Coordinates of C-alpha atoms in Angstrom, one line a residue:
M195 CA -52.1 -73.3 -19.9
V196 CA -54.2 -74.1 -16.8
G197 CA -52.1 -71.6 -14.8
V198 CA -52.7 -68.9 -17.4
C199 CA -56.5 -69.5 -17.3
V200 CA -56.5 -69.4 -13.5
S201 CA -54.5 -66.2 -13.5
F202 CA -57.0 -64.4 -15.8
V203 CA -60.0 -65.7 -13.9
S204 CA -58.3 -64.3 -10.8
M205 CA -57.8 -61.1 -12.7
V206 CA -61.5 -60.7 -13.5
V207 CA -62.6 -61.7 -10.0
C208 CA -60.2 -59.2 -8.4
V209 CA -61.2 -56.4 -10.6
G210 CA -64.8 -57.0 -9.6
V211 CA -63.8 -57.0 -5.9
L212 CA -61.7 -53.9 -6.4
C213 CA -64.6 -52.0 -8.0
T214 CA -66.9 -53.1 -5.1
A215 CA -64.4 -52.0 -2.5
A216 CA -63.9 -48.6 -4.3
V217 CA -67.7 -48.0 -4.3
Q218 CA -67.9 -49.1 -0.6
I219 CA -65.1 -46.9 0.6
A220 CA -66.5 -43.9 -1.3
A221 CA -69.9 -44.6 0.2
C222 CA -68.5 -44.8 3.7
I223 CA -66.5 -41.7 3.4
G224 CA -69.5 -40.0 1.9
A225 CA -71.6 -41.1 4.8
K226 CA -69.0 -39.6 7.2
A227 CA -69.2 -36.3 5.4
G228 CA -73.0 -36.4 5.2
Y229 CA -73.3 -36.7 1.4
P230 CA -75.9 -38.9 -0.3
L231 CA -73.1 -40.9 -1.9
A232 CA -73.7 -43.4 0.9
D233 CA -76.8 -44.6 -1.0
A234 CA -74.6 -46.0 -3.7
W235 CA -73.4 -48.7 -1.3
S236 CA -76.9 -49.6 -0.4
M237 CA -77.6 -50.0 -4.1
V238 CA -74.7 -52.4 -4.4
L239 CA -76.0 -54.4 -1.5
E240 CA -79.4 -54.6 -3.1
V241 CA -77.8 -55.9 -6.3
Q242 CA -75.9 -58.5 -4.2
R243 CA -79.1 -59.6 -2.5
Y244 CA -80.9 -59.9 -5.8
L245 CA -78.1 -62.0 -7.3
G246 CA -78.0 -64.1 -4.2
V247 CA -74.4 -63.0 -3.4
A248 CA -73.8 -63.6 0.3
H249 CA -72.3 -60.6 2.2
F250 CA -70.8 -60.5 5.6
D251 CA -72.7 -59.1 8.6
Q252 CA -71.2 -56.0 10.2
R253 CA -70.1 -57.9 13.3
A254 CA -68.5 -60.8 11.4
T255 CA -65.1 -59.1 11.2
P256 CA -63.5 -58.7 14.6
H257 CA -61.8 -55.4 15.3
V258 CA -58.7 -55.5 17.4
G259 CA -56.3 -53.3 19.2
S260 CA -56.0 -51.5 22.5
D261 CA -59.1 -50.3 24.5
S262 CA -58.9 -46.8 23.0
Q263 CA -58.4 -48.3 19.5
H264 CA -61.4 -50.6 20.0
S265 CA -63.5 -47.7 21.2
R266 CA -62.5 -45.7 18.1
L267 CA -63.3 -48.5 15.8
S268 CA -66.7 -49.1 17.6
R269 CA -67.5 -45.4 17.1
R270 CA -66.5 -45.6 13.4
L271 CA -68.7 -48.7 12.8
V272 CA -72.0 -47.2 14.1
G273 CA -74.3 -47.1 11.2
T274 CA -71.9 -48.8 8.8
P275 CA -73.8 -51.3 6.7
D276 CA -70.9 -53.7 6.0
P277 CA -67.3 -54.3 6.9
Q278 CA -64.6 -53.1 4.5
V279 CA -63.9 -55.4 1.6
L280 CA -60.3 -54.4 1.7
R281 CA -58.6 -53.7 5.0
P282 CA -55.0 -52.7 5.6
I283 CA -53.0 -55.1 7.8
I284 CA -51.4 -53.1 10.6
P285 CA -49.9 -55.0 13.6
G286 CA -51.7 -54.1 16.8
V287 CA -54.6 -52.3 14.9
T288 CA -56.1 -54.7 12.4
L289 CA -53.7 -57.6 13.2
P290 CA -53.6 -59.1 16.7
T291 CA -50.1 -58.7 18.1
G292 CA -50.3 -62.3 19.3
H293 CA -50.6 -63.4 15.6
L294 CA -47.6 -61.4 14.4
W295 CA -45.3 -64.5 14.1
H296 CA -48.1 -66.4 12.3
Y297 CA -48.5 -63.5 9.9
L298 CA -44.8 -63.0 9.2
L299 CA -44.2 -66.8 8.7
A300 CA -47.2 -67.2 6.5
L301 CA -46.4 -64.2 4.4
S302 CA -42.8 -65.5 3.9
I303 CA -44.0 -68.9 2.9
C304 CA -46.6 -67.5 0.4
A305 CA -44.0 -65.1 -1.1
I306 CA -41.4 -67.8 -1.5
I307 CA -43.9 -70.2 -3.1
H308 CA -45.0 -67.4 -5.5
E309 CA -41.5 -66.6 -6.6
L310 CA -40.5 -70.3 -6.9
G311 CA -43.5 -70.7 -9.3
H312 CA -41.9 -68.1 -11.6
A313 CA -38.5 -69.9 -11.3
F314 CA -39.9 -73.3 -12.1
A315 CA -41.9 -72.0 -15.1
A316 CA -38.7 -70.2 -16.3
A317 CA -36.7 -73.4 -16.0
R318 CA -39.3 -75.3 -18.0
A319 CA -39.2 -72.6 -20.7
R320 CA -35.3 -72.9 -20.6
V321 CA -34.9 -69.3 -19.4
P322 CA -31.9 -69.1 -17.1
L323 CA -32.3 -68.0 -13.5
R324 CA -29.8 -65.3 -12.6
N325 CA -30.8 -64.6 -9.0
L326 CA -33.1 -65.7 -6.2
G327 CA -33.5 -64.4 -2.7
V328 CA -35.6 -63.0 0.1
F329 CA -35.8 -59.5 1.6
V330 CA -37.4 -57.6 4.5
M331 CA -39.1 -54.2 3.9
G332 CA -39.8 -52.8 7.4
I333 CA -41.4 -55.8 9.1
Y334 CA -42.9 -57.2 5.9
P335 CA -40.9 -60.1 4.4
G336 CA -40.8 -60.8 0.6
A337 CA -39.0 -62.8 -2.1
F338 CA -37.8 -62.2 -5.6
V339 CA -36.4 -63.9 -8.7
E340 CA -34.3 -62.4 -11.5
L341 CA -34.4 -64.1 -14.9
C342 CA -32.1 -63.6 -17.9
K343 CA -33.8 -60.8 -19.8
T344 CA -32.3 -61.6 -23.1
K345 CA -33.6 -65.2 -23.1
L346 CA -36.9 -64.1 -21.6
D347 CA -37.4 -61.6 -24.5
Q348 CA -36.6 -64.4 -27.0
A349 CA -39.2 -66.8 -25.6
S350 CA -42.6 -67.1 -27.2
V351 CA -45.6 -65.2 -25.9
G352 CA -47.1 -68.4 -24.6
S353 CA -43.9 -69.2 -22.6
R354 CA -43.7 -65.7 -21.2
L355 CA -47.4 -65.9 -20.2
S356 CA -46.7 -69.2 -18.4
I357 CA -43.8 -67.7 -16.5
V358 CA -45.7 -64.5 -15.5
C359 CA -48.8 -66.4 -14.4
A360 CA -46.9 -69.2 -12.6
G361 CA -46.7 -67.3 -9.3
V362 CA -50.5 -66.8 -9.2
W363 CA -51.0 -70.5 -10.2
H364 CA -48.8 -71.8 -7.4
N365 CA -50.5 -69.6 -4.8
A366 CA -53.9 -70.9 -6.0
V367 CA -52.7 -74.5 -5.7
T368 CA -51.3 -73.8 -2.2
A369 CA -54.6 -72.3 -1.1
L370 CA -56.5 -75.4 -2.5
L371 CA -54.1 -77.8 -0.8
V372 CA -54.3 -76.0 2.6
F373 CA -58.1 -75.8 2.3
V374 CA -58.4 -79.6 1.6
L375 CA -55.9 -80.4 4.3
V376 CA -57.8 -78.5 7.0
R377 CA -61.4 -79.0 5.7
S378 CA -61.0 -82.8 5.2
G379 CA -59.6 -83.3 8.7
G380 CA -56.2 -84.3 7.4
L381 CA -54.4 -81.9 9.7
G382 CA -56.3 -83.3 12.7
A383 CA -55.6 -86.9 11.6
V384 CA -51.9 -86.1 11.6
F385 CA -52.1 -84.8 15.2
S386 CA -54.3 -87.7 16.2
H387 CA -51.6 -90.2 15.1
T388 CA -48.8 -88.3 16.8
G389 CA -50.0 -88.0 20.4
W390 CA -53.2 -85.8 20.5
T391 CA -56.8 -86.7 21.1
R392 CA -59.7 -85.0 19.2
V393 CA -62.3 -83.4 21.5
T394 CA -65.8 -83.6 20.2
N395 CA -67.9 -82.0 22.9
G396 CA -66.4 -78.5 22.8
V397 CA -63.1 -76.7 22.5
V398 CA -59.9 -77.1 24.6
I399 CA -58.3 -74.0 26.2
S400 CA -54.7 -74.2 25.0
D401 CA -53.5 -70.7 26.1
V402 CA -54.8 -67.6 27.8
A403 CA -53.0 -64.2 27.4
S404 CA -51.6 -62.8 30.6
K405 CA -53.5 -59.5 30.0
S406 CA -56.8 -61.3 29.8
P407 CA -59.2 -61.2 32.8
L408 CA -59.5 -65.0 32.4
H409 CA -55.8 -65.5 33.0
N410 CA -55.5 -67.9 36.0
R411 CA -59.3 -68.0 36.3
I412 CA -59.8 -70.9 33.8
P413 CA -57.3 -73.7 33.9
L414 CA -55.5 -74.7 30.7
L415 CA -56.7 -77.8 28.9
S416 CA -60.3 -77.2 30.2
T417 CA -63.0 -78.0 27.8
V418 CA -65.5 -75.2 27.0
Y419 CA -68.7 -76.9 25.9
R420 CA -71.2 -74.1 26.0
I421 CA -71.4 -70.3 25.6
D422 CA -74.7 -68.8 27.0
D423 CA -77.4 -71.1 25.6
V424 CA -75.4 -72.4 22.6
Y425 CA -73.6 -75.8 22.9
L426 CA -70.4 -76.1 21.0
Q427 CA -70.7 -79.9 20.5
S428 CA -70.8 -80.6 16.8
N429 CA -73.6 -83.3 17.0
Y430 CA -75.6 -81.6 19.8
S431 CA -79.2 -81.0 18.9
N432 CA -81.5 -78.5 20.6
T433 CA -84.2 -76.1 19.5
W434 CA -81.8 -74.1 17.4
N435 CA -80.3 -75.3 14.1
T436 CA -76.8 -74.4 15.3
N437 CA -75.2 -76.0 12.2
D438 CA -76.8 -73.3 10.0
R439 CA -76.5 -70.4 12.4
F440 CA -73.1 -70.8 14.1
G441 CA -71.1 -73.4 12.0
E442 CA -70.6 -77.1 11.7
T443 CA -67.6 -77.5 14.0
S444 CA -66.9 -76.5 17.6
I445 CA -64.1 -74.1 16.5
A446 CA -66.4 -72.4 14.0
R447 CA -69.1 -71.9 16.6
W448 CA -66.6 -70.6 19.2
T449 CA -65.4 -68.1 16.6
H450 CA -68.8 -67.0 15.3
I451 CA -70.4 -66.6 18.7
L452 CA -67.6 -64.4 20.0
T453 CA -67.2 -62.3 16.8
A454 CA -70.5 -62.1 15.1
T455 CA -73.4 -62.3 17.6
T456 CA -75.1 -60.3 20.3
N457 CA -76.7 -61.3 23.7
R458 CA -80.0 -61.8 22.0
D459 CA -78.5 -64.2 19.4
T460 CA -77.1 -66.6 22.0
N461 CA -79.7 -66.4 24.8
T462 CA -82.9 -68.3 24.1
A463 CA -84.5 -66.9 27.2
G464 CA -84.2 -64.0 29.6
Y465 CA -83.6 -64.0 33.4
C466 CA -86.1 -63.4 36.1
A467 CA -85.3 -60.5 38.4
S468 CA -87.3 -58.7 41.1
T469 CA -87.7 -54.9 40.7
V470 CA -86.6 -54.5 44.4
E471 CA -83.2 -55.7 43.2
N472 CA -82.9 -52.7 40.8
M473 CA -79.7 -50.9 41.8
D474 CA -80.0 -48.1 39.3
D475 CA -77.5 -45.4 40.4
G476 CA -78.0 -43.3 37.2
L477 CA -74.6 -44.3 35.9
C478 CA -74.6 -48.0 35.0
C479 CA -76.6 -47.4 31.8
E480 CA -74.6 -44.4 30.8
M481 CA -72.6 -46.2 28.2
S482 CA -70.2 -44.6 25.6
P483 CA -67.3 -45.8 23.5
E484 CA -65.0 -44.7 26.3
F485 CA -67.1 -46.4 29.0
P486 CA -68.7 -49.4 27.1
L487 CA -69.5 -51.1 30.4
G488 CA -71.2 -48.1 31.9
E489 CA -69.9 -45.4 34.3
S490 CA -71.0 -47.0 37.6
P491 CA -68.2 -47.3 40.1
D492 CA -69.5 -50.7 41.1
N493 CA -68.1 -53.2 38.6
D494 CA -70.7 -55.8 39.6
V495 CA -73.6 -53.7 38.5
F496 CA -74.6 -53.9 34.8
C497 CA -77.3 -52.4 32.7
F498 CA -80.3 -54.6 31.7
E499 CA -83.2 -54.4 29.3
R500 CA -86.5 -56.3 29.0
F501 CA -86.1 -59.6 27.2
A502 CA -89.3 -58.9 25.1
Q503 CA -88.7 -57.1 21.9
P504 CA -88.8 -53.3 22.3
S505 CA -91.5 -52.9 19.7
K506 CA -93.9 -55.0 22.0
L507 CA -93.3 -52.8 25.0
S508 CA -94.8 -49.5 25.9
L509 CA -92.5 -46.5 26.2
S510 CA -92.9 -46.6 30.0
K511 CA -91.1 -49.9 30.1
H512 CA -87.9 -48.5 28.6
T513 CA -86.7 -47.3 31.9
P514 CA -83.0 -48.3 32.4
M515 CA -82.6 -51.1 35.0
C516 CA -79.4 -52.0 36.8
F517 CA -78.9 -55.4 38.6
D518 CA -76.1 -57.2 40.2
L519 CA -74.7 -59.3 37.3
R520 CA -73.8 -62.3 39.3
S521 CA -77.0 -62.3 41.4
V522 CA -79.1 -62.5 38.2
L523 CA -77.0 -64.6 35.8
E524 CA -75.7 -67.2 38.2
R525 CA -79.3 -68.4 38.9
S526 CA -79.6 -69.3 35.2
D527 CA -81.3 -72.7 35.8
A528 CA -84.4 -73.5 33.8
A529 CA -86.8 -72.4 36.7
N530 CA -85.5 -68.9 36.6
R531 CA -85.5 -68.4 32.8
C532 CA -88.3 -66.6 31.1
Q533 CA -89.7 -65.4 27.8
S534 CA -91.9 -62.6 29.2
D535 CA -92.7 -61.0 32.6
S536 CA -95.6 -63.4 33.1
D537 CA -93.2 -66.3 33.3
C538 CA -91.7 -64.7 36.4
L539 CA -95.0 -64.3 38.3
Q540 CA -95.1 -67.8 39.8
P541 CA -94.2 -67.7 43.5
N542 CA -93.9 -71.4 43.8
Q543 CA -91.2 -71.5 41.2
R544 CA -89.6 -68.1 41.9
S545 CA -89.6 -68.2 45.7
H546 CA -86.3 -66.4 46.0
L547 CA -87.8 -63.3 44.3
Y548 CA -90.4 -62.8 47.0
T549 CA -90.1 -61.7 50.6
G550 CA -93.3 -61.8 52.6
K551 CA -95.7 -60.6 50.0
Q552 CA -95.5 -60.9 46.2
K553 CA -93.2 -58.4 44.5
S554 CA -93.1 -57.3 40.9
S555 CA -90.8 -59.4 38.8
I556 CA -89.6 -58.9 35.2
C557 CA -87.8 -60.8 32.5
V558 CA -84.5 -59.1 31.6
L559 CA -81.4 -59.5 29.6
P560 CA -78.0 -57.7 29.8
S561 CA -78.0 -54.7 27.5
S562 CA -75.3 -52.6 25.8
P563 CA -75.3 -50.8 22.4
F564 CA -71.5 -51.5 22.0
A565 CA -69.9 -54.7 20.7
S566 CA -67.0 -54.1 23.2
S567 CA -69.4 -54.6 26.2
R568 CA -71.1 -57.9 26.3
V569 CA -71.9 -60.4 29.1
V570 CA -70.9 -64.0 28.2
R571 CA -71.6 -67.1 30.3
I572 CA -68.8 -69.7 29.7
Y573 CA -69.5 -73.3 30.7
Y574 CA -66.5 -75.6 31.0
H575 CA -65.2 -78.9 32.4
L576 CA -61.9 -79.1 34.2
P577 CA -59.2 -81.4 32.7
N578 CA -60.0 -85.1 33.5
N579 CA -63.1 -84.0 35.4
Q580 CA -66.6 -83.7 34.1
T581 CA -67.8 -81.4 36.9
E582 CA -69.6 -78.4 35.3
H583 CA -68.3 -74.9 36.0
M584 CA -69.7 -71.5 34.9
L585 CA -67.7 -68.3 34.5
L586 CA -69.1 -64.8 33.8
Y587 CA -67.2 -62.6 31.4
A588 CA -68.1 -58.9 30.9
G589 CA -66.2 -57.1 28.2
S590 CA -65.3 -57.3 24.6
P591 CA -66.1 -60.8 23.1
T592 CA -63.6 -60.1 20.3
E593 CA -60.9 -59.5 22.9
L594 CA -61.9 -62.8 24.5
W595 CA -61.6 -64.5 21.2
L596 CA -58.1 -63.0 20.6
D597 CA -56.8 -63.6 24.1
V598 CA -58.0 -67.2 24.6
Q599 CA -56.5 -69.8 22.2
V600 CA -58.6 -72.9 21.7
S601 CA -58.2 -76.1 19.8
S602 CA -60.1 -79.3 19.1
L603 CA -57.1 -81.4 20.1
C604 CA -55.8 -82.3 23.6
P605 CA -52.4 -83.9 24.2
R606 CA -52.4 -87.4 25.5
Y607 CA -48.9 -87.0 27.0
P608 CA -47.8 -84.3 29.4
Y609 CA -44.5 -83.6 27.5
L610 CA -46.4 -82.6 24.3
P611 CA -46.9 -78.8 23.8
H612 CA -50.6 -78.2 24.2
T613 CA -50.4 -74.9 22.1
L614 CA -48.9 -76.6 19.0
P615 CA -52.2 -77.7 17.3
S616 CA -53.8 -74.3 17.7
W617 CA -50.6 -72.6 16.6
I618 CA -50.4 -74.7 13.5
E619 CA -54.1 -74.3 12.8
T620 CA -53.8 -70.5 13.0
L621 CA -50.7 -70.6 10.7
M622 CA -52.7 -72.6 8.1
Q623 CA -55.5 -70.1 8.2
Y624 CA -53.0 -67.3 7.5
I625 CA -51.4 -69.3 4.7
L626 CA -54.8 -69.9 3.1
S627 CA -55.7 -66.2 3.4
F628 CA -52.4 -64.9 2.1
S629 CA -52.3 -67.5 -0.8
L630 CA -55.7 -66.3 -1.9
A631 CA -54.6 -62.6 -1.6
F632 CA -51.5 -63.3 -3.6
C633 CA -53.6 -65.1 -6.2
L634 CA -56.0 -62.3 -6.6
L635 CA -54.0 -59.1 -6.1
N636 CA -51.0 -60.1 -8.1
A637 CA -53.4 -60.9 -11.0
L638 CA -54.6 -57.3 -11.1
P639 CA -53.6 -55.4 -14.3
A640 CA -51.9 -52.7 -12.3
Y641 CA -48.4 -51.3 -12.5
Y642 CA -45.6 -53.3 -10.7
L643 CA -47.9 -56.4 -10.4
D644 CA -47.8 -59.6 -12.4
G645 CA -51.1 -58.8 -13.9
D646 CA -49.6 -55.8 -15.7
L647 CA -47.2 -57.8 -17.9
A648 CA -49.8 -60.7 -18.2
F649 CA -52.4 -58.3 -19.6
K650 CA -49.9 -56.8 -22.0
L651 CA -48.9 -60.3 -23.2
L652 CA -52.5 -61.3 -23.6
I653 CA -53.1 -58.3 -25.9
T654 CA -50.0 -59.2 -27.8
A655 CA -51.1 -62.8 -28.2
V656 CA -54.6 -61.7 -29.4
E657 CA -53.1 -59.4 -31.9
Q658 CA -50.7 -62.0 -33.2
R659 CA -53.4 -64.6 -33.6
T660 CA -55.5 -62.0 -35.4
R661 CA -52.7 -61.2 -37.8
V662 CA -52.0 -64.9 -38.5
A663 CA -55.7 -65.7 -39.0
R664 CA -56.1 -62.7 -41.4
A665 CA -53.0 -63.7 -43.3
T666 CA -54.0 -67.3 -43.6
K667 CA -57.5 -66.3 -44.8
C668 CA -56.2 -64.1 -47.5
N669 CA -53.3 -66.5 -48.4
I670 CA -50.8 -63.8 -47.9
L671 CA -47.3 -65.2 -47.7
A672 CA -44.0 -63.4 -47.7
S673 CA -41.8 -63.9 -50.7
A674 CA -38.8 -66.2 -50.4
D675 CA -36.3 -63.3 -50.1
S676 CA -38.3 -61.3 -47.6
K677 CA -38.8 -61.5 -43.9
P678 CA -41.7 -63.9 -43.0
L679 CA -44.1 -61.7 -41.1
Y680 CA -47.3 -63.7 -41.1
K681 CA -46.4 -67.3 -41.3
K682 CA -48.2 -69.4 -38.7
E683 CA -45.0 -71.3 -38.1
L684 CA -43.6 -68.2 -36.4
A685 CA -45.9 -68.7 -33.4
D686 CA -44.5 -72.2 -32.8
S687 CA -40.9 -71.7 -33.7
G688 CA -39.8 -70.4 -30.4
A689 CA -38.1 -67.5 -32.1
E690 CA -38.4 -63.9 -30.8
E691 CA -41.8 -62.5 -31.5
P692 CA -42.7 -58.9 -31.9
V693 CA -43.9 -57.5 -28.5
E694 CA -44.8 -54.0 -29.7
L695 CA -48.5 -53.5 -29.4
S696 CA -50.6 -51.8 -32.1
R697 CA -51.8 -48.3 -31.4
G698 CA -55.2 -49.6 -30.4
G699 CA -53.8 -52.3 -28.2
Q700 CA -51.5 -49.8 -26.5
M701 CA -54.4 -47.6 -25.8
V702 CA -56.4 -50.4 -24.3
Y703 CA -53.4 -51.6 -22.2
T704 CA -52.7 -48.1 -20.9
A705 CA -56.3 -47.2 -20.1
V706 CA -57.0 -50.5 -18.2
T707 CA -53.7 -50.5 -16.3
A708 CA -54.0 -46.9 -15.4
L709 CA -57.6 -47.2 -14.2
T710 CA -56.8 -50.3 -12.2
T711 CA -53.8 -48.7 -10.6
V712 CA -55.9 -45.6 -9.6
L713 CA -58.6 -47.9 -8.2
L714 CA -56.1 -49.9 -6.2
G715 CA -54.4 -46.7 -4.9
W716 CA -57.8 -45.3 -3.9
C717 CA -58.8 -48.5 -2.0
I718 CA -55.5 -48.4 -0.1
V719 CA -55.6 -44.8 0.8
G720 CA -59.4 -44.9 1.5
S721 CA -59.2 -48.0 3.7
V722 CA -56.4 -46.4 5.8
L723 CA -58.4 -43.1 6.0
L724 CA -61.5 -45.0 7.2
L725 CA -59.5 -46.8 9.8
A726 CA -58.2 -43.5 11.1
L727 CA -61.7 -41.9 11.3

């Protein structure tokens, strides 16, 4: 009974999500076509804000793929209020190719658990299992069970509901167990007792993709303890409430900083630079989706803007400025940080900015309108060495997040694989995500999904209870020589019950199922279309 209740709660939740996604996709496509339909999604967001429903920031969902794909996605997301609620999973486009094995294994595990749930419930209802197996459709794995149809039809409505809803229930339990295991620190405790040490002052570099510009530049097992002005240490306190803004754990901060922030979010101050160092060649600030780092032939030159908010500056101060990236950012000590231009006009503290007589100095920050071009300062310790090192990274922070695997665990012995904890953690995240997806999507009252039959059985059960209640109230009993149609004992006898719906019940079932199927189809086609635009 608990599984049935969970399934119908999932059904209601998923229908709500599906309606929201359908409105959002229509609004986004309308915005692309220039129609005022885009205002509908703004209205949905206003309702969410009024109800206190949290929605994700545009930058919270990383977009992956090749450089051209990333540029296309960046171009698509300009002016989009929110990320898609539903997004198709396409390896190499919306799914990192490095996570392909995690994806396939997690999908297989969740599918097998789902089908085993049906099998266990059928065995409990004494419905024989005729076949059980797995299959692969393209690259997507799946599983199936085949029950004895005769015995299934003879089972009571309650038993059939339990069998149909058992898959969703098992996926919900799996998601809960994985969440508790990861959230409670149980997974880390297992590794801590089997040869790994938990790192509390940052994240450990467990692997760097060969295509990453950081490959062979940052040693494996180094501890990254700071990104820009944000410390990853979980108990580190500074002027920012990092627990609220970036997460409670080092891994959460690492992920949030690289996927959902800008330079202004992670820099508490700007950098002092002399105007004589301006190397503007007319190309470094010419940025586009094809050239997110600018078109300057000198890779060390980057576009900068004033650190003060643009609204506080006169139009004359919006002139593009280009500086040598290393020259400005590598002198990021406290004496060379600033909040405004006036902080840079102190010759005693900024002696390197002046030659002979005082020159004009300004407070600047690296600037780019594209998420695929950002400057990140990475501070790290070498393995078994507390010497501080700083590395500059200019490019897509999302690509950095995808190419560099980190963990909160470090092996105590050299023979232990240092990538195992991060690999298992990533797999657990996918299992959690797919379990929730199975739990929600399979509960939809749409054709070929578990929710289709569950919704039909629910209407059948309601109609039968209505008939029994009506017959009991009117004391209508069948005669001894006629077929008992309305005796309450029929519902508990386990004998075959009528599954035919009344005309009204059939109309409700057909209308809801058809509408849900159309909405689901629209969301699938629309999300793929938005991805291609």
